[in-house]
Amino acid sequence: MTKLNLFLHKLTHWEYWPYQVVYLPVYFQYLYYVIRTRSFFFFNASNPTIKNGGFFMESKKEIYDLIPPQYYPKTLLVSPNENLEVILQRISSENIQFPLIAKPDIGLRGTAVKKIHTTKELENYLKKAKFDILIQDLIPYENEIGLFYVKLPNQPGKITGIVSKEFMILTGNGKNTLRELLYQDKRYLLQLEVLEEEYKDKLNTILNEGETINLVPYGNHCRGTKFVDASHEITSEMMESFNTICSQISGFHFGRMDIMYHSYEDLAKGKNFQIVEINGAISEPTHMYDPKHSLLFGWKELTRHFHYMYLISKNNHKNGAKYLTFKEGVQEFKNHHKHYDSILEF
């Protein structure tokens, strides 16, 4: 009965539908823009300084290197074959403390992102990883949003949407185990299999009354985070602050900035926040996944932002940014799928 209930929950909530269905109108829009640009891979010109515009196979470390360091956490790029002692020395020299975050340099919707508490956990992570890894300081802010920024040709940049992220935080009652608490929310229950693999017997823990635990401290929808449209928090002050910030990020015209912050008031002033990462041409206007929004609203937001990307790419191309050739694009897709398989094996 639980499986049937979960199936019906996913069926009646379009935020869980396959992207092939959700993106149906975008396919026709894409083909139209292919004809207009005479390129199947025009989107790579949307952010000329980011590999493939940030659509696939982009290095997070290379994107961080474009951002002024005060705006993102201390970050190390390490190879899975690198000696553990050398990595620990590098961590120490950068004054990165445990717990820390480890994640793939070329990511995939939050897969293989882990909060690492000890040297032993880091060693185990490195043994499993078959890809380059980023090790990052833990960001000291609890709140997270996705802020979509667009810089259209000959216009000041603008924030087109904000998504607030509600993490998988369980609150104890002194009676129920973590596993039993998960059964009280279908969104969380959908993650049970993954959580059992990660937490094992810890899911049988009973929290004290009022005690909380964040089981998935990463703001990914596919890992149980609830997305809430917070676009009403956009102000002219915030717009001005992020125009100043984004003007310091060379070649960044289109994408979603995942940000951890203290308060909206501070964020509007451009202070007390850090950028978790920047997603380029592949970015979704994730505020559309708020459960209160209809599929028609989602289609409207998708097509609106895809049109922005087309306008930006076409203008950047006119100013010298190259489109990928068909051969180059196909090869990048092959590289992406090969890397995708290596992460899924994690």
mmCIF file of C-alpha atoms in Angstrom:
data_model
loop_
_atom_site.group_PDB
_atom_site.id
_atom_site.type_symbol
_atom_site.label_atom_id
_atom_site.label_comp_id
_atom_site.label_asym_id
_atom_site.label_seq_id
_atom_site.Cartn_x
_atom_site.Cartn_y
_atom_site.Cartn_z
ATOM 1 C CA MET A 1 0.000 0.000 0.000
ATOM 2 C CA THR A 2 2.901 2.358 0.746
ATOM 3 C CA LYS A 3 4.337 1.844 -2.743
ATOM 4 C CA LEU A 4 0.939 2.523 -4.286
ATOM 5 C CA ASN A 5 0.508 5.678 -2.199
ATOM 6 C CA LEU A 6 3.947 6.934 -3.230
ATOM 7 C CA PHE A 7 3.189 6.173 -6.884
ATOM 8 C CA LEU A 8 -0.060 8.131 -6.686
ATOM 9 C CA HIS A 9 1.724 10.975 -4.887
ATOM 10 C CA LYS A 10 4.284 11.249 -7.692
ATOM 11 C CA LEU A 11 1.607 10.917 -10.351
ATOM 12 C CA THR A 12 -0.458 13.765 -8.917
ATOM 13 C CA HIS A 13 2.487 16.100 -8.246
ATOM 14 C CA TRP A 14 4.136 17.158 -11.501
ATOM 15 C CA GLU A 15 7.341 18.205 -9.721
ATOM 16 C CA TYR A 16 8.218 14.476 -9.714
ATOM 17 C CA TRP A 17 7.372 13.817 -13.357
ATOM 18 C CA PRO A 18 10.120 12.750 -15.815
ATOM 19 C CA TYR A 19 11.901 15.706 -17.366
ATOM 20 C CA GLN A 20 10.980 14.370 -20.819
ATOM 21 C CA VAL A 21 7.365 15.283 -20.013
ATOM 22 C CA VAL A 22 8.042 18.500 -18.113
ATOM 23 C CA TYR A 23 10.234 19.839 -20.928
ATOM 24 C CA LEU A 24 7.830 18.986 -23.749
ATOM 25 C CA PRO A 25 7.229 22.583 -24.963
ATOM 26 C CA VAL A 26 10.941 23.404 -24.687
ATOM 27 C CA TYR A 27 11.797 20.751 -27.282
ATOM 28 C CA PHE A 28 9.799 22.618 -29.936
ATOM 29 C CA GLN A 29 11.262 25.924 -28.785
ATOM 30 C CA TYR A 30 14.771 24.472 -28.988
ATOM 31 C CA LEU A 31 14.264 23.243 -32.573
ATOM 32 C CA TYR A 32 13.055 26.705 -33.584
ATOM 33 C CA TYR A 33 16.171 28.314 -32.097
ATOM 34 C CA VAL A 34 18.378 25.700 -33.778
ATOM 35 C CA ILE A 35 16.965 26.852 -37.104
ATOM 36 C CA ARG A 36 17.417 30.514 -36.186
ATOM 37 C CA THR A 37 21.038 30.097 -35.025
ATOM 38 C CA ARG A 38 21.962 27.276 -37.429
ATOM 39 C CA SER A 39 23.541 25.493 -34.495
ATOM 40 C CA PHE A 40 22.435 22.533 -32.376
ATOM 41 C CA PHE A 41 24.670 23.774 -29.563
ATOM 42 C CA PHE A 42 24.060 27.538 -29.591
ATOM 43 C CA PHE A 43 23.531 27.506 -25.810
ATOM 44 C CA ASN A 44 27.250 27.057 -25.100
ATOM 45 C CA ALA A 45 27.720 30.765 -25.980
ATOM 46 C CA SER A 46 25.445 31.872 -23.124
ATOM 47 C CA ASN A 47 28.400 32.001 -20.693
ATOM 48 C CA PRO A 48 31.566 32.259 -22.826
ATOM 49 C CA THR A 49 34.046 31.788 -19.942
ATOM 50 C CA ILE A 50 32.379 28.589 -18.675
ATOM 51 C CA LYS A 51 32.984 25.325 -20.511
ATOM 52 C CA ASN A 52 30.027 24.542 -22.787
ATOM 53 C CA GLY A 53 28.270 27.534 -21.277
ATOM 54 C CA GLY A 54 27.627 25.442 -18.188
ATOM 55 C CA PHE A 55 25.368 22.950 -19.968
ATOM 56 C CA PHE A 56 27.523 19.856 -19.436
ATOM 57 C CA MET A 57 31.032 18.779 -18.396
ATOM 58 C CA GLU A 58 31.823 22.116 -16.735
ATOM 59 C CA SER A 59 34.326 22.110 -13.874
ATOM 60 C CA LYS A 60 33.021 23.661 -10.665
ATOM 61 C CA LYS A 61 36.580 24.606 -9.703
ATOM 62 C CA GLU A 62 37.055 26.523 -12.951
ATOM 63 C CA ILE A 63 33.816 28.390 -12.228
ATOM 64 C CA TYR A 64 34.925 29.161 -8.659
ATOM 65 C CA ASP A 65 38.131 30.606 -10.111
ATOM 66 C CA LEU A 66 35.982 33.185 -11.941
ATOM 67 C CA ILE A 67 34.317 34.296 -8.687
ATOM 68 C CA PRO A 68 35.994 36.708 -6.233
ATOM 69 C CA PRO A 69 37.139 34.454 -3.342
ATOM 70 C CA GLN A 70 35.186 36.336 -0.671
ATOM 71 C CA TYR A 71 31.961 35.055 -2.214
ATOM 72 C CA TYR A 72 32.536 31.286 -1.937
ATOM 73 C CA PRO A 73 33.952 28.790 0.628
ATOM 74 C CA LYS A 74 37.597 27.720 0.683
ATOM 75 C CA THR A 75 37.890 24.996 -1.947
ATOM 76 C CA LEU A 76 40.500 22.392 -2.914
ATOM 77 C CA LEU A 77 40.561 20.301 -6.086
ATOM 78 C CA VAL A 78 41.979 16.830 -5.462
ATOM 79 C CA SER A 79 42.442 13.694 -7.519
ATOM 80 C CA PRO A 80 41.020 10.388 -6.226
ATOM 81 C CA ASN A 81 44.507 8.917 -6.700
ATOM 82 C CA GLU A 82 46.152 11.594 -4.592
ATOM 83 C CA ASN A 83 47.818 10.424 -1.387
ATOM 84 C CA LEU A 84 45.585 10.849 1.672
ATOM 85 C CA GLU A 85 48.371 12.362 3.774
ATOM 86 C CA VAL A 86 49.081 14.939 1.073
ATOM 87 C CA ILE A 87 45.386 15.816 0.895
ATOM 88 C CA LEU A 88 45.207 16.196 4.688
ATOM 89 C CA GLN A 89 48.235 18.488 4.592
ATOM 90 C CA ARG A 90 46.576 20.607 1.914
ATOM 91 C CA ILE A 91 43.369 20.754 3.963
ATOM 92 C CA SER A 92 45.334 21.863 7.005
ATOM 93 C CA SER A 93 47.319 24.486 5.100
ATOM 94 C CA GLU A 94 44.066 26.004 3.800
ATOM 95 C CA ASN A 95 42.641 25.932 7.334
ATOM 96 C CA ILE A 96 39.651 23.846 6.245
ATOM 97 C CA GLN A 97 38.072 22.161 9.254
ATOM 98 C CA PHE A 98 36.076 18.970 9.745
ATOM 99 C CA PRO A 99 33.203 18.554 9.120
ATOM 100 C CA LEU A 100 33.715 19.496 5.487
ATOM 101 C CA ILE A 101 31.973 18.952 2.157
ATOM 102 C CA ALA A 102 33.267 16.571 -0.532
ATOM 103 C CA LYS A 103 31.679 16.541 -3.978
ATOM 104 C CA PRO A 104 32.501 15.808 -7.635
ATOM 105 C CA ASP A 105 34.204 18.634 -9.514
ATOM 106 C CA ILE A 106 31.863 17.886 -12.416
ATOM 107 C CA GLY A 107 28.589 17.293 -10.657
ATOM 108 C CA LEU A 108 25.262 15.620 -11.279
ATOM 109 C CA ARG A 109 22.234 16.899 -9.342
ATOM 110 C CA GLY A 110 23.767 16.420 -5.916
ATOM 111 C CA THR A 111 24.956 12.859 -6.498
ATOM 112 C CA ALA A 112 28.027 11.955 -4.386
ATOM 113 C CA VAL A 113 27.850 15.166 -2.347
ATOM 114 C CA LYS A 114 28.762 14.206 1.209
ATOM 115 C CA LYS A 115 29.282 15.903 4.532
ATOM 116 C CA ILE A 116 32.519 14.405 5.863
ATOM 117 C CA HIS A 117 33.084 14.380 9.631
ATOM 118 C CA THR A 118 36.347 12.476 10.070
ATOM 119 C CA THR A 119 39.569 11.511 8.342
ATOM 120 C CA LYS A 120 38.288 7.937 8.066
ATOM 121 C CA GLU A 121 35.129 9.080 6.282
ATOM 122 C CA LEU A 122 37.256 11.102 3.874
ATOM 123 C CA GLU A 123 39.467 8.078 3.209
ATOM 124 C CA ASN A 124 36.411 5.936 2.447
ATOM 125 C CA TYR A 125 35.022 8.621 0.136
ATOM 126 C CA LEU A 126 38.300 8.830 -1.789
ATOM 127 C CA LYS A 127 38.422 5.045 -2.186
ATOM 128 C CA LYS A 128 34.982 5.021 -3.829
ATOM 129 C CA ALA A 129 35.425 8.090 -6.028
ATOM 130 C CA LYS A 130 36.540 7.669 -9.633
ATOM 131 C CA PHE A 131 36.424 11.377 -10.431
ATOM 132 C CA ASP A 132 38.109 14.625 -9.445
ATOM 133 C CA ILE A 133 36.836 15.896 -6.109
ATOM 134 C CA LEU A 134 36.261 19.250 -4.478
ATOM 135 C CA ILE A 135 36.853 19.574 -0.761
ATOM 136 C CA GLN A 136 35.196 22.616 0.758
ATOM 137 C CA ASP A 137 34.896 24.420 4.039
ATOM 138 C CA LEU A 138 31.449 24.171 5.575
ATOM 139 C CA ILE A 139 29.491 27.363 4.895
ATOM 140 C CA PRO A 140 28.469 28.970 8.219
ATOM 141 C CA TYR A 141 24.936 29.944 7.138
ATOM 142 C CA GLU A 142 21.833 27.758 7.538
ATOM 143 C CA ASN A 143 19.485 29.186 4.910
ATOM 144 C CA GLU A 144 19.768 28.324 1.211
ATOM 145 C CA ILE A 145 18.223 29.718 -1.949
ATOM 146 C CA GLY A 146 18.661 29.413 -5.673
ATOM 147 C CA LEU A 147 18.822 32.866 -7.281
ATOM 148 C CA PHE A 148 18.367 33.016 -11.058
ATOM 149 C CA TYR A 149 20.345 35.825 -12.702
ATOM 150 C CA VAL A 150 20.055 36.956 -16.312
ATOM 151 C CA LYS A 151 22.095 39.620 -18.120
ATOM 152 C CA LEU A 152 20.287 40.347 -21.378
ATOM 153 C CA PRO A 153 22.037 42.225 -24.211
ATOM 154 C CA ASN A 154 22.282 45.990 -23.649
ATOM 155 C CA GLN A 155 20.313 45.797 -20.402
ATOM 156 C CA PRO A 156 21.235 45.766 -16.725
ATOM 157 C CA GLY A 157 21.131 42.308 -15.197
ATOM 158 C CA LYS A 158 18.068 41.123 -13.326
ATOM 159 C CA ILE A 159 17.014 38.456 -10.874
ATOM 160 C CA THR A 160 14.225 36.475 -12.519
ATOM 161 C CA GLY A 161 13.336 34.179 -9.638
ATOM 162 C CA ILE A 162 14.324 32.939 -6.195
ATOM 163 C CA VAL A 163 13.690 29.475 -4.805
ATOM 164 C CA SER A 164 13.893 28.880 -1.078
ATOM 165 C CA LYS A 165 14.964 25.416 0.044
ATOM 166 C CA GLU A 166 13.424 23.516 2.941
ATOM 167 C CA PHE A 167 15.812 20.760 4.001
ATOM 168 C CA MET A 168 14.926 17.289 5.233
ATOM 169 C CA ILE A 169 14.905 18.260 8.900
ATOM 170 C CA LEU A 170 13.230 15.852 11.329
ATOM 171 C CA THR A 171 12.081 16.932 14.782
ATOM 172 C CA GLY A 172 12.013 14.330 17.524
ATOM 173 C CA ASN A 173 9.115 13.604 19.885
ATOM 174 C CA GLY A 174 10.881 11.195 22.239
ATOM 175 C CA LYS A 175 8.821 8.278 20.911
ATOM 176 C CA ASN A 176 9.266 7.639 17.177
ATOM 177 C CA THR A 177 12.454 6.519 15.459
ATOM 178 C CA LEU A 178 13.888 8.490 12.555
ATOM 179 C CA ARG A 179 12.531 5.838 10.225
ATOM 180 C CA GLU A 180 9.022 6.252 11.647
ATOM 181 C CA LEU A 181 9.257 10.024 11.332
ATOM 182 C CA LEU A 182 10.167 9.634 7.654
ATOM 183 C CA TYR A 183 6.914 7.723 7.104
ATOM 184 C CA GLN A 184 4.992 10.835 8.164
ATOM 185 C CA ASP A 185 6.015 12.799 5.035
ATOM 186 C CA LYS A 186 5.745 11.341 1.523
ATOM 187 C CA ARG A 187 8.471 13.686 0.254
ATOM 188 C CA TYR A 188 10.868 12.214 2.784
ATOM 189 C CA LEU A 189 9.643 8.667 2.387
ATOM 190 C CA LEU A 190 10.605 8.782 -1.294
ATOM 191 C CA GLN A 191 14.220 9.062 -0.085
ATOM 192 C CA LEU A 192 14.052 6.089 2.294
ATOM 193 C CA GLU A 193 16.098 3.685 0.171
ATOM 194 C CA VAL A 194 18.978 6.160 -0.211
ATOM 195 C CA LEU A 195 18.819 7.123 3.463
ATOM 196 C CA GLU A 196 18.922 3.462 4.542
ATOM 197 C CA GLU A 197 22.107 3.002 2.528
ATOM 198 C CA GLU A 198 23.706 6.077 4.108
ATOM 199 C CA TYR A 199 22.469 5.929 7.703
ATOM 200 C CA LYS A 200 21.779 2.196 8.182
ATOM 201 C CA ASP A 201 20.922 1.425 11.836
ATOM 202 C CA LYS A 202 21.032 5.132 12.757
ATOM 203 C CA LEU A 203 17.511 5.382 11.351
ATOM 204 C CA ASN A 204 16.373 3.433 14.421
ATOM 205 C CA THR A 205 17.501 6.324 16.653
ATOM 206 C CA ILE A 206 14.839 8.091 18.733
ATOM 207 C CA LEU A 207 15.381 11.841 19.040
ATOM 208 C CA ASN A 208 14.499 13.673 22.229
ATOM 209 C CA GLU A 209 11.446 15.915 22.169
ATOM 210 C CA GLY A 210 12.297 19.015 20.117
ATOM 211 C CA GLU A 211 15.686 17.664 19.010
ATOM 212 C CA THR A 212 16.283 18.079 15.275
ATOM 213 C CA ILE A 213 18.458 16.444 12.638
ATOM 214 C CA ASN A 214 19.092 17.456 9.035
ATOM 215 C CA LEU A 215 19.404 14.158 7.191
ATOM 216 C CA VAL A 216 20.334 15.704 3.821
ATOM 217 C CA PRO A 217 22.180 19.033 4.283
ATOM 218 C CA TYR A 218 22.286 19.757 0.527
ATOM 219 C CA GLY A 219 19.567 21.690 -1.262
ATOM 220 C CA ASN A 220 18.758 19.208 -4.021
ATOM 221 C CA HIS A 221 15.173 18.511 -5.042
ATOM 222 C CA CYS A 222 16.015 14.956 -6.086
ATOM 223 C CA ARG A 223 17.291 14.298 -2.560
ATOM 224 C CA GLY A 224 14.187 15.413 -0.721
ATOM 225 C CA THR A 225 14.529 19.176 -0.426
ATOM 226 C CA LYS A 226 11.268 21.071 -0.852
ATOM 227 C CA PHE A 227 11.446 24.009 -3.257
ATOM 228 C CA VAL A 228 9.400 27.081 -2.341
ATOM 229 C CA ASP A 229 8.967 30.103 -4.616
ATOM 230 C CA ALA A 230 10.444 33.108 -2.798
ATOM 231 C CA SER A 231 10.546 35.472 -5.777
ATOM 232 C CA HIS A 232 8.571 37.995 -3.740
ATOM 233 C CA GLU A 233 11.799 38.626 -1.796
ATOM 234 C CA ILE A 234 13.411 40.266 -4.853
ATOM 235 C CA THR A 235 13.943 43.995 -4.263
ATOM 236 C CA SER A 236 15.592 46.791 -6.227
ATOM 237 C CA GLU A 237 18.346 46.844 -3.580
ATOM 238 C CA MET A 238 18.995 43.115 -4.042
ATOM 239 C CA MET A 239 19.002 43.561 -7.826
ATOM 240 C CA GLU A 240 21.584 46.329 -7.560
ATOM 241 C CA SER A 241 23.774 44.297 -5.184
ATOM 242 C CA PHE A 242 23.810 41.251 -7.461
ATOM 243 C CA ASN A 243 24.472 43.326 -10.538
ATOM 244 C CA THR A 244 27.609 44.529 -8.748
ATOM 245 C CA ILE A 245 28.540 40.996 -7.648
ATOM 246 C CA CYS A 246 27.878 39.354 -11.021
ATOM 247 C CA SER A 247 29.758 42.079 -12.892
ATOM 248 C CA GLN A 248 32.861 40.745 -11.095
ATOM 249 C CA ILE A 249 32.282 37.232 -12.506
ATOM 250 C CA SER A 250 33.792 37.368 -15.975
ATOM 251 C CA GLY A 251 31.574 36.045 -18.759
ATOM 252 C CA PHE A 252 28.627 35.095 -16.533
ATOM 253 C CA HIS A 253 25.343 36.079 -18.218
ATOM 254 C CA PHE A 254 22.829 33.340 -17.474
ATOM 255 C CA GLY A 255 22.310 30.876 -14.665
ATOM 256 C CA ARG A 256 21.285 30.012 -11.151
ATOM 257 C CA MET A 257 23.442 30.840 -8.154
ATOM 258 C CA ASP A 258 22.918 28.488 -5.209
ATOM 259 C CA ILE A 259 23.531 30.625 -2.141
ATOM 260 C CA MET A 260 23.647 30.117 1.624
ATOM 261 C CA TYR A 261 22.888 33.239 3.612
ATOM 262 C CA HIS A 262 22.041 34.732 7.002
ATOM 263 C CA SER A 263 18.943 36.808 6.176
ATOM 264 C CA TYR A 264 17.201 38.327 3.180
ATOM 265 C CA GLU A 265 17.959 41.769 4.586
ATOM 266 C CA ASP A 266 21.714 41.067 4.554
ATOM 267 C CA LEU A 267 21.486 39.328 1.190
ATOM 268 C CA ALA A 268 19.842 42.395 -0.348
ATOM 269 C CA LYS A 269 22.834 44.403 0.864
ATOM 270 C CA GLY A 270 25.251 41.849 -0.604
ATOM 271 C CA LYS A 271 26.685 40.674 2.717
ATOM 272 C CA ASN A 272 26.725 37.604 4.982
ATOM 273 C CA PHE A 273 26.312 35.008 2.247
ATOM 274 C CA GLN A 274 28.405 32.554 0.235
ATOM 275 C CA ILE A 275 27.875 31.024 -3.185
ATOM 276 C CA VAL A 276 27.592 27.237 -3.021
ATOM 277 C CA GLU A 277 27.952 27.028 -6.801
ATOM 278 C CA ILE A 278 26.897 28.598 -10.079
ATOM 279 C CA ASN A 279 24.949 26.604 -12.656
ATOM 280 C CA GLY A 280 25.033 27.902 -16.218
ATOM 281 C CA ALA A 281 23.085 26.974 -19.346
ATOM 282 C CA ILE A 282 21.684 23.797 -17.769
ATOM 283 C CA SER A 283 20.024 25.838 -15.014
ATOM 284 C CA GLU A 284 16.356 25.467 -14.280
ATOM 285 C CA PRO A 285 14.196 28.243 -12.799
ATOM 286 C CA THR A 286 13.635 25.944 -9.842
ATOM 287 C CA HIS A 287 11.125 28.255 -8.148
ATOM 288 C CA MET A 288 8.667 26.680 -10.597
ATOM 289 C CA TYR A 289 8.808 23.431 -8.571
ATOM 290 C CA ASP A 290 6.977 24.973 -5.628
ATOM 291 C CA PRO A 291 4.082 22.516 -5.047
ATOM 292 C CA LYS A 292 1.605 25.407 -5.231
ATOM 293 C CA HIS A 293 2.481 26.040 -8.895
ATOM 294 C CA SER A 294 0.745 24.369 -11.817
ATOM 295 C CA LEU A 295 2.415 22.619 -14.724
ATOM 296 C CA LEU A 296 1.338 25.542 -16.943
ATOM 297 C CA PHE A 297 3.264 27.898 -14.661
ATOM 298 C CA GLY A 298 6.288 25.617 -14.948
ATOM 299 C CA TRP A 299 6.078 25.610 -18.737
ATOM 300 C CA LYS A 300 5.803 29.394 -18.762
ATOM 301 C CA GLU A 301 8.945 29.772 -16.637
ATOM 302 C CA LEU A 302 10.919 27.193 -18.624
ATOM 303 C CA THR A 303 10.137 28.763 -21.991
ATOM 304 C CA ARG A 304 10.725 32.287 -20.654
ATOM 305 C CA HIS A 305 14.202 31.427 -19.402
ATOM 306 C CA PHE A 306 15.073 29.376 -22.474
ATOM 307 C CA HIS A 307 14.219 32.434 -24.573
ATOM 308 C CA TYR A 308 16.550 34.534 -22.427
ATOM 309 C CA MET A 309 19.340 32.010 -23.016
ATOM 310 C CA TYR A 310 18.761 32.132 -26.767
ATOM 311 C CA LEU A 311 18.921 35.953 -26.845
ATOM 312 C CA ILE A 312 22.090 36.019 -24.750
ATOM 313 C CA SER A 313 23.799 33.261 -26.761
ATOM 314 C CA LYS A 314 22.964 34.912 -30.077
ATOM 315 C CA ASN A 315 24.334 38.267 -28.878
ATOM 316 C CA ASN A 316 27.516 36.721 -27.434
ATOM 317 C CA HIS A 317 28.041 34.860 -30.706
ATOM 318 C CA LYS A 318 27.738 38.132 -32.606
ATOM 319 C CA ASN A 319 30.452 39.501 -30.306
ATOM 320 C CA GLY A 320 32.864 36.612 -30.949
ATOM 321 C CA ALA A 321 31.757 33.695 -28.756
ATOM 322 C CA LYS A 322 31.791 30.485 -30.792
ATOM 323 C CA TYR A 323 29.070 27.876 -30.978
ATOM 324 C CA LEU A 324 30.152 24.276 -30.567
ATOM 325 C CA THR A 325 30.288 22.437 -33.875
ATOM 326 C CA PHE A 326 27.984 19.446 -34.208
ATOM 327 C CA LYS A 327 30.942 17.077 -33.901
ATOM 328 C CA GLU A 328 32.237 18.834 -30.779
ATOM 329 C CA GLY A 329 28.793 18.834 -29.202
ATOM 330 C CA VAL A 330 28.221 15.133 -29.825
ATOM 331 C CA GLN A 331 31.617 14.355 -28.287
ATOM 332 C CA GLU A 332 30.796 16.422 -25.218
ATOM 333 C CA PHE A 333 27.526 14.513 -24.829
ATOM 334 C CA LYS A 334 29.474 11.254 -24.962
ATOM 335 C CA ASN A 335 31.896 12.578 -22.334
ATOM 336 C CA HIS A 336 28.946 13.620 -20.191
ATOM 337 C CA HIS A 337 27.326 10.178 -20.271
ATOM 338 C CA LYS A 338 30.626 8.479 -19.482
ATOM 339 C CA HIS A 339 31.130 10.759 -16.501
ATOM 340 C CA TYR A 340 27.471 10.295 -15.512
ATOM 341 C CA ASP A 341 28.036 6.534 -15.280
ATOM 342 C CA SER A 342 31.145 6.987 -13.111
ATOM 343 C CA ILE A 343 29.214 9.127 -10.604
ATOM 344 C CA LEU A 344 26.225 6.800 -10.477
ATOM 345 C CA GLU A 345 28.598 3.987 -9.515
ATOM 346 C CA PHE A 346 29.608 5.941 -6.406
#
